[in-house]
Amino acid sequence: MSNLERQLFYQKLLSISKKKMIKYSHSLILLVLLICSCQNESKKSELLPQGPNNWAFTAFEKVDSLNPILNPTASLKFECPISKEQRNWEERNVLNPSAIVKDGAVYLFYRAQDLSGTSRIGLAISSDGLNFKKQESPVFYPDNDSMKVYEWNYRKMNNSKIEDCKNCYFDGVEDPRIIESEDGVYYMTYTAYDGKTARLAIASSKDLMTWTKHGLVLKDEKYADQWSKSGAIVVDVIGNKNVAKKIDGKYWMYFGDTNLFIAKSDDLINWEVCINDENEKMISVLHPRMGYFDSRLVEPGPYAIYREEGIQLIYNGSNAANYNDPALPRFTYAAGQALFDKDKPYKLIDRTENYFIYPDKDYEKIGEVNEVCFVEGLVKFKDMWFLYYGTADSKIAVATHSL
């Protein structure tokens, strides 16, 4: 082989080697990119809700610049019509609000406790949904009426001696949820508590200021001592109004605070609990799930929303002591979402795997009851959803979501 032939042979070998190296480099780069892409997708999947759940709210953001938006005001005074004493009626806590839009403003109805633990319902009004002005006196409270036996602590009846005990005398009217009817009457479900048994009750108003109590939701004598609370009526959201929706000729309501039950009504005042004809027990439509954030209990949040996809219920869940969600402290309250058949409100068709809001701020983690975000108020207002919730049973905060 001549020198020229030998030189051409070496150049050809070098050319082939370079092409192989380039091809190998390209393959290596593609492999690295593929691995990185898989890792990124894995990280994204940890942050996104599991499953399709395209009917659910996914992007509520806490308004950290303002929260908590309501704190107890110790100076507000009110003469209790039962004891005839001046009470600092929200000195201890404010919590668990409902909300409704009227005359271009958000009316926030909230539970307030005095130092002895008696709950009354206060009202604060806002033109922007964020900054609220409180009314001086509660708008709903225990009184010398037919509901006193359910709303006044049994230990305080008949002028019994009051002992120095911080938690012995809890009572009152708690946790309002307000909707309106097609003819513009407002209906409020609330909890009447006598210090021993919580009972779901209902009241109505034409102006949100003066209320008429209509008694217990579970009126049947067999439910006289039945623990019941947290009534979420199914509504049609029409503009910024939450209007009670009839399905198959009836209004429907989810209630309960361990399992969820369901009731129906012709007039929003008189309710019939849905019963299993075989065992004559209340039908349970949503249950706690072991291993999840709602392993201890489930309890309705705001009203339930009638949608094309179904009936959407935001609910509060509590984490059990064990066999729970290990990522959350035990007994944490966080919120999830469930979807029921729009024609059969008792039929569960979907449910989110994860919570969408949970305690991660100091005022949500420490208070009268630690580790609590309890959602209860929801309105569509100024092209946004506003979600109002109690924090650690002590204060009130808000989160927003675009439409």
Coordinates of C-alpha atoms in Angstrom, one line a residue:
M1 CA 0.0 0.0 0.0
S2 CA 1.4 3.3 -1.1
N3 CA 1.7 6.3 1.3
L4 CA -1.2 8.0 -0.5
E5 CA -3.5 4.9 -0.2
R6 CA -2.5 4.5 3.5
Q7 CA -3.4 8.2 4.2
L8 CA -6.8 7.9 2.5
F9 CA -7.6 4.7 4.4
Y10 CA -6.8 6.4 7.8
Q11 CA -9.0 9.4 6.9
K12 CA -11.9 7.0 6.0
L13 CA -11.5 5.3 9.4
L14 CA -11.4 8.6 11.2
S15 CA -14.6 9.8 9.4
I16 CA -16.4 6.6 10.3
S17 CA -15.4 7.0 14.0
K18 CA -16.6 10.6 14.2
K19 CA -20.0 9.6 12.7
K20 CA -20.3 6.9 15.3
M21 CA -19.3 9.2 18.1
I22 CA -21.9 11.9 16.9
K23 CA -24.6 9.2 16.6
Y24 CA -23.7 7.9 20.1
S25 CA -23.7 11.4 21.6
H26 CA -27.1 12.1 20.1
S27 CA -28.5 8.9 21.6
L28 CA -27.0 9.7 25.0
I29 CA -28.4 13.3 25.0
L30 CA -31.9 11.9 24.1
L31 CA -31.6 9.4 26.9
V32 CA -30.7 12.1 29.4
L33 CA -33.6 14.3 28.3
L34 CA -36.0 11.4 28.5
I35 CA -34.9 10.6 32.1
C36 CA -35.2 14.3 33.1
S37 CA -38.6 14.6 31.5
C38 CA -39.9 11.5 33.4
Q39 CA -38.5 12.9 36.7
N40 CA -40.2 16.3 36.1
E41 CA -43.5 14.6 35.2
S42 CA -43.2 12.6 38.4
K43 CA -42.7 15.7 40.4
K44 CA -45.7 17.4 38.7
S45 CA -47.9 14.4 39.4
E46 CA -47.2 14.8 43.1
L47 CA -48.6 18.4 43.0
L48 CA -51.6 17.8 40.8
P49 CA -54.9 16.3 41.9
Q50 CA -55.1 12.5 41.2
G51 CA -57.6 11.3 38.7
P52 CA -59.6 13.5 36.2
N53 CA -62.0 15.3 38.6
N54 CA -62.5 18.0 36.0
W55 CA -65.6 19.0 37.9
A56 CA -63.7 20.0 41.1
F57 CA -62.2 23.2 42.3
T58 CA -58.4 22.9 42.1
A59 CA -56.9 26.4 42.5
F60 CA -58.2 28.1 45.6
E61 CA -55.5 30.5 46.9
K62 CA -55.4 31.8 50.5
V63 CA -55.4 35.6 50.7
D64 CA -52.2 35.7 52.8
S65 CA -51.9 39.5 52.6
L66 CA -55.1 39.9 54.6
N67 CA -55.8 36.6 56.5
P68 CA -57.2 36.2 59.0
I69 CA -59.9 38.6 57.8
L70 CA -61.9 38.4 61.1
N71 CA -60.6 38.2 64.6
P72 CA -62.6 38.3 67.9
T73 CA -63.5 41.8 69.2
A74 CA -63.6 41.7 73.0
S75 CA -65.3 45.1 73.2
L76 CA -68.6 44.3 71.5
K77 CA -71.4 44.0 74.1
F78 CA -74.8 42.5 74.0
E79 CA -77.5 42.0 76.6
C80 CA -78.4 38.3 76.7
P81 CA -82.3 38.1 76.7
I82 CA -82.1 35.0 78.9
S83 CA -79.7 35.9 81.6
K84 CA -80.3 39.7 81.3
E85 CA -76.5 40.2 81.6
Q86 CA -74.2 42.2 79.4
R87 CA -72.0 39.8 77.5
N88 CA -68.9 40.4 75.4
W89 CA -70.5 38.2 72.9
E90 CA -67.5 37.5 70.6
E91 CA -64.6 37.8 73.1
R92 CA -63.5 34.2 72.9
N93 CA -63.6 33.1 69.2
V94 CA -65.1 33.8 65.8
L95 CA -65.4 30.9 63.4
N96 CA -67.3 28.9 60.8
P97 CA -68.9 31.5 58.5
S98 CA -71.6 31.4 55.9
A99 CA -71.8 34.0 53.1
I100 CA -74.4 35.3 50.7
V101 CA -74.4 38.2 48.3
K102 CA -77.1 40.9 48.6
D103 CA -77.3 44.4 47.1
G104 CA -73.8 44.2 45.7
A105 CA -72.1 43.2 49.0
V106 CA -71.0 40.1 50.8
Y107 CA -72.9 39.4 54.0
L108 CA -70.8 37.1 56.2
F109 CA -72.7 35.3 59.0
Y110 CA -70.3 33.9 61.5
R111 CA -70.4 32.0 64.8
A112 CA -69.1 33.9 67.7
Q113 CA -68.4 32.7 71.3
D114 CA -68.3 34.6 74.6
L115 CA -65.9 33.6 77.3
S116 CA -68.3 31.0 78.7
G117 CA -68.6 29.3 75.3
T118 CA -72.2 30.4 74.3
S119 CA -72.4 30.7 70.5
R120 CA -74.3 33.4 68.7
I121 CA -74.3 34.4 65.1
G122 CA -72.8 37.8 64.1
L123 CA -72.9 39.6 60.8
A124 CA -70.1 41.4 58.9
I125 CA -70.6 43.2 55.5
S126 CA -68.1 43.8 52.7
S127 CA -68.2 45.6 49.4
D128 CA -65.1 43.7 48.1
G129 CA -65.4 40.3 49.8
L130 CA -62.2 40.9 51.7
N131 CA -62.5 43.8 54.1
F132 CA -65.5 43.5 56.5
K133 CA -67.3 45.8 58.9
K134 CA -69.0 44.0 61.8
Q135 CA -72.4 44.8 63.2
E136 CA -72.4 45.7 66.8
S137 CA -74.8 43.0 68.0
P138 CA -75.5 39.4 67.0
V139 CA -78.4 38.9 64.5
F140 CA -79.3 35.4 65.8
Y141 CA -79.0 34.0 69.3
P142 CA -80.6 31.9 72.1
D143 CA -83.7 33.6 73.4
N144 CA -86.7 32.9 75.6
D145 CA -88.5 31.1 72.8
S146 CA -89.6 27.6 71.9
M147 CA -86.0 26.7 70.9
K148 CA -84.4 27.7 74.3
V149 CA -84.5 24.1 75.5
Y150 CA -82.3 23.1 72.5
E151 CA -80.0 26.2 72.5
W152 CA -79.3 26.9 76.2
N153 CA -77.1 24.7 78.3
Y154 CA -79.0 22.3 80.4
R155 CA -76.8 23.1 83.4
K156 CA -77.9 26.7 83.3
M157 CA -81.6 25.9 83.3
N158 CA -83.7 26.7 86.4
N159 CA -81.1 29.1 87.7
S160 CA -78.7 26.4 88.5
K161 CA -75.4 27.4 90.2
I162 CA -72.7 28.3 87.6
E163 CA -69.3 26.8 88.4
D164 CA -66.0 28.2 87.3
C165 CA -65.4 25.9 84.4
K166 CA -64.0 27.0 81.0
N167 CA -65.7 24.3 78.8
C168 CA -68.7 23.2 80.9
Y169 CA -71.2 25.6 79.5
F170 CA -70.9 25.5 75.8
D171 CA -74.2 26.1 74.1
G172 CA -76.1 28.3 71.7
V173 CA -76.6 28.6 67.9
E174 CA -73.7 27.4 65.7
D175 CA -72.4 27.1 62.2
P176 CA -74.9 28.8 59.9
R177 CA -75.4 27.9 56.2
I178 CA -77.6 30.3 54.3
I179 CA -79.3 30.0 50.9
E180 CA -82.3 31.6 49.3
S181 CA -85.5 30.4 47.7
E182 CA -86.9 31.4 44.2
D183 CA -89.2 33.9 45.8
G184 CA -86.3 35.7 47.7
V185 CA -86.7 34.3 51.2
Y186 CA -83.5 33.3 53.0
Y187 CA -83.2 30.0 54.8
M188 CA -80.5 29.2 57.3
T189 CA -79.6 25.8 58.7
Y190 CA -77.8 25.9 62.0
T191 CA -76.8 23.8 65.0
A192 CA -78.8 24.2 68.2
Y193 CA -76.6 23.0 71.1
D194 CA -77.8 22.5 74.7
G195 CA -74.4 21.4 76.1
K196 CA -75.2 17.8 75.6
T197 CA -76.7 17.1 72.1
A198 CA -76.2 19.0 68.8
R199 CA -79.4 19.2 66.8
L200 CA -79.8 20.5 63.2
A201 CA -82.4 23.4 63.1
I202 CA -83.7 25.8 60.5
A203 CA -84.8 29.5 60.4
S204 CA -85.9 32.0 57.7
S205 CA -85.7 35.7 57.0
K206 CA -86.8 38.1 54.3
D207 CA -84.1 40.7 55.0
L208 CA -81.2 38.8 56.6
M209 CA -81.6 40.8 59.8
T210 CA -84.8 39.5 61.4
W211 CA -85.1 35.7 61.7
T212 CA -87.9 33.3 62.4
K213 CA -87.0 30.0 64.0
H214 CA -88.8 27.0 62.5
G215 CA -87.6 24.3 64.9
L216 CA -85.6 21.1 64.3
V217 CA -84.9 19.5 61.0
L218 CA -85.3 16.1 62.5
K219 CA -88.8 16.6 63.9
D220 CA -89.8 13.0 64.4
E221 CA -89.9 12.0 68.0
K222 CA -87.6 9.1 67.4
Y223 CA -84.8 11.6 66.6
A224 CA -85.4 13.7 69.8
D225 CA -81.9 12.9 71.1
Q226 CA -80.3 12.2 67.8
W227 CA -77.0 14.1 67.3
S228 CA -77.3 16.0 64.0
K229 CA -75.7 19.1 62.5
S230 CA -74.3 20.8 59.3
G231 CA -77.1 21.1 56.8
A232 CA -76.0 21.8 53.2
I233 CA -78.9 22.4 50.8
V234 CA -78.6 21.8 47.1
V235 CA -78.7 25.1 45.1
D236 CA -78.5 26.4 41.6
V237 CA -75.9 29.2 41.4
I238 CA -77.7 31.9 39.3
G239 CA -75.5 34.9 38.9
N240 CA -74.3 35.6 42.4
K241 CA -77.4 34.1 44.0
N242 CA -77.5 30.6 45.7
V243 CA -81.1 29.5 44.9
A244 CA -82.5 26.3 46.4
K245 CA -82.9 23.7 43.6
K246 CA -85.7 21.2 43.3
I247 CA -84.8 17.7 41.9
D248 CA -87.6 15.3 41.2
G249 CA -90.0 17.8 42.8
K250 CA -88.1 18.0 46.1
Y251 CA -85.5 20.2 47.8
W252 CA -82.5 18.1 49.1
M253 CA -80.0 18.6 51.9
Y254 CA -76.8 16.7 53.0
F255 CA -76.1 16.7 56.7
G256 CA -74.1 15.0 59.4
D257 CA -70.7 15.1 61.0
T258 CA -69.4 11.5 61.0
N259 CA -71.1 10.0 58.0
L260 CA -73.2 12.2 55.7
F261 CA -77.0 11.6 55.5
I262 CA -79.6 13.1 53.2
A263 CA -83.1 14.6 53.6
K264 CA -85.8 16.1 51.3
S265 CA -88.4 18.7 51.6
D266 CA -91.3 20.4 49.8
D267 CA -91.0 23.8 51.4
L268 CA -87.4 24.1 52.9
I269 CA -88.9 24.1 56.4
N270 CA -90.3 20.6 56.9
W271 CA -87.7 17.9 56.1
E272 CA -88.0 14.1 55.7
V273 CA -84.9 12.1 56.4
C274 CA -84.2 9.5 53.7
I275 CA -84.6 6.0 55.3
N276 CA -83.5 2.5 54.2
D277 CA -86.8 0.6 54.2
E278 CA -85.2 -2.6 55.1
N279 CA -83.4 -1.6 58.3
E280 CA -85.3 1.7 58.9
K281 CA -82.0 3.6 59.4
M282 CA -81.0 6.8 57.9
I283 CA -79.3 6.4 54.5
S284 CA -75.6 7.3 54.6
V285 CA -74.3 8.7 51.3
L286 CA -70.6 9.6 52.1
H287 CA -68.3 7.9 54.6
P288 CA -64.8 8.4 56.0
R289 CA -62.0 6.6 54.2
M290 CA -59.2 4.9 56.2
G291 CA -55.7 5.9 55.0
Y292 CA -57.0 9.3 53.7
F293 CA -57.3 12.8 55.2
D294 CA -61.0 12.2 55.9
S295 CA -60.4 8.9 57.8
R296 CA -62.0 10.2 61.0
L297 CA -65.2 11.9 59.8
V298 CA -66.8 13.8 57.0
E299 CA -69.0 16.9 57.4
P300 CA -70.6 19.3 54.8
G301 CA -68.9 22.5 53.9
P302 CA -71.0 25.2 52.1
Y303 CA -74.3 24.5 50.2
A304 CA -74.1 21.8 47.5
I305 CA -73.9 23.1 43.9
Y306 CA -76.2 21.7 41.1
R307 CA -74.1 21.4 37.9
E308 CA -74.3 19.7 34.6
E309 CA -71.7 17.2 35.8
G310 CA -73.6 16.4 39.0
I311 CA -74.1 17.8 42.5
Q312 CA -70.8 19.1 43.8
L313 CA -70.3 19.1 47.6
I314 CA -67.3 20.6 49.2
Y315 CA -66.9 18.8 52.6
N316 CA -64.7 18.9 55.6
G317 CA -62.8 15.9 56.6
S318 CA -60.9 15.0 59.8
N319 CA -57.8 12.8 60.0
A320 CA -58.1 9.8 62.3
A321 CA -55.7 9.0 65.2
N322 CA -54.3 6.0 63.2
Y323 CA -54.8 4.3 59.9
N324 CA -54.9 7.8 58.5
D325 CA -53.1 10.1 56.2
P326 CA -49.6 10.1 57.7
A327 CA -48.7 13.4 56.0
L328 CA -51.1 15.3 58.3
P329 CA -51.2 15.5 62.1
R330 CA -54.0 13.4 63.5
F331 CA -57.4 15.2 63.9
T332 CA -56.4 17.7 61.2
Y333 CA -59.4 19.3 59.4
A334 CA -58.9 19.7 55.7
A335 CA -61.4 19.9 52.8
G336 CA -62.3 17.6 49.9
Q337 CA -65.0 17.4 47.3
A338 CA -67.6 14.9 46.2
L339 CA -69.9 14.6 43.2
F340 CA -73.4 13.1 43.3
D341 CA -75.7 12.2 40.5
K342 CA -77.7 15.3 39.5
D343 CA -80.9 13.3 39.2
K344 CA -80.2 11.0 42.2
P345 CA -78.7 13.1 44.9
Y346 CA -78.1 10.0 47.1
K347 CA -75.8 8.4 44.4
L348 CA -72.1 9.2 44.8
I349 CA -70.4 9.2 41.4
D350 CA -67.0 10.7 42.1
R351 CA -64.7 12.0 44.8
T352 CA -61.4 13.7 45.0
E353 CA -58.5 11.7 46.3
N354 CA -56.8 14.6 48.1
Y355 CA -57.7 17.7 50.1
F356 CA -57.5 21.1 48.4
I357 CA -57.1 23.2 51.5
Y358 CA -55.4 22.3 54.8
P359 CA -53.8 24.1 57.8
D360 CA -50.4 25.4 57.0
K361 CA -50.4 28.8 58.7
D362 CA -49.9 29.5 62.4
Y363 CA -53.4 30.9 62.8
E364 CA -54.8 27.7 61.3
K365 CA -52.6 25.4 63.3
I366 CA -52.9 26.9 66.8
G367 CA -56.1 28.1 68.5
E368 CA -59.2 26.8 70.5
V369 CA -58.9 23.6 68.4
N370 CA -55.5 23.1 66.7
E371 CA -55.0 22.1 63.0
V372 CA -58.3 23.3 61.5
C373 CA -59.4 24.7 58.2
F374 CA -63.2 24.4 58.3
V375 CA -64.8 25.6 55.1
E376 CA -68.4 26.8 55.3
G377 CA -69.0 30.0 53.2
L378 CA -68.9 30.2 49.4
V379 CA -70.1 32.9 47.0
K380 CA -69.6 33.9 43.4
F381 CA -68.7 37.6 43.6
K382 CA -66.9 40.1 41.3
D383 CA -65.9 37.3 38.8
M384 CA -64.3 35.2 41.5
W385 CA -65.3 32.5 43.9
F386 CA -64.7 33.5 47.6
L387 CA -64.4 30.6 50.1
Y388 CA -64.6 31.6 53.8
Y389 CA -63.4 29.2 56.5
G390 CA -62.8 29.0 60.2
T391 CA -59.2 28.6 61.4
A392 CA -58.3 26.6 64.5
D393 CA -61.9 27.4 65.7
S394 CA -60.6 30.9 66.6
K395 CA -60.5 33.2 63.5
I396 CA -61.9 33.5 60.0
A397 CA -59.9 33.5 56.7
V398 CA -60.7 33.6 52.9
A399 CA -59.4 31.9 49.8
T400 CA -60.2 32.9 46.2
H401 CA -60.6 31.0 42.9
S402 CA -61.1 32.3 39.4
L403 CA -64.3 31.4 37.6

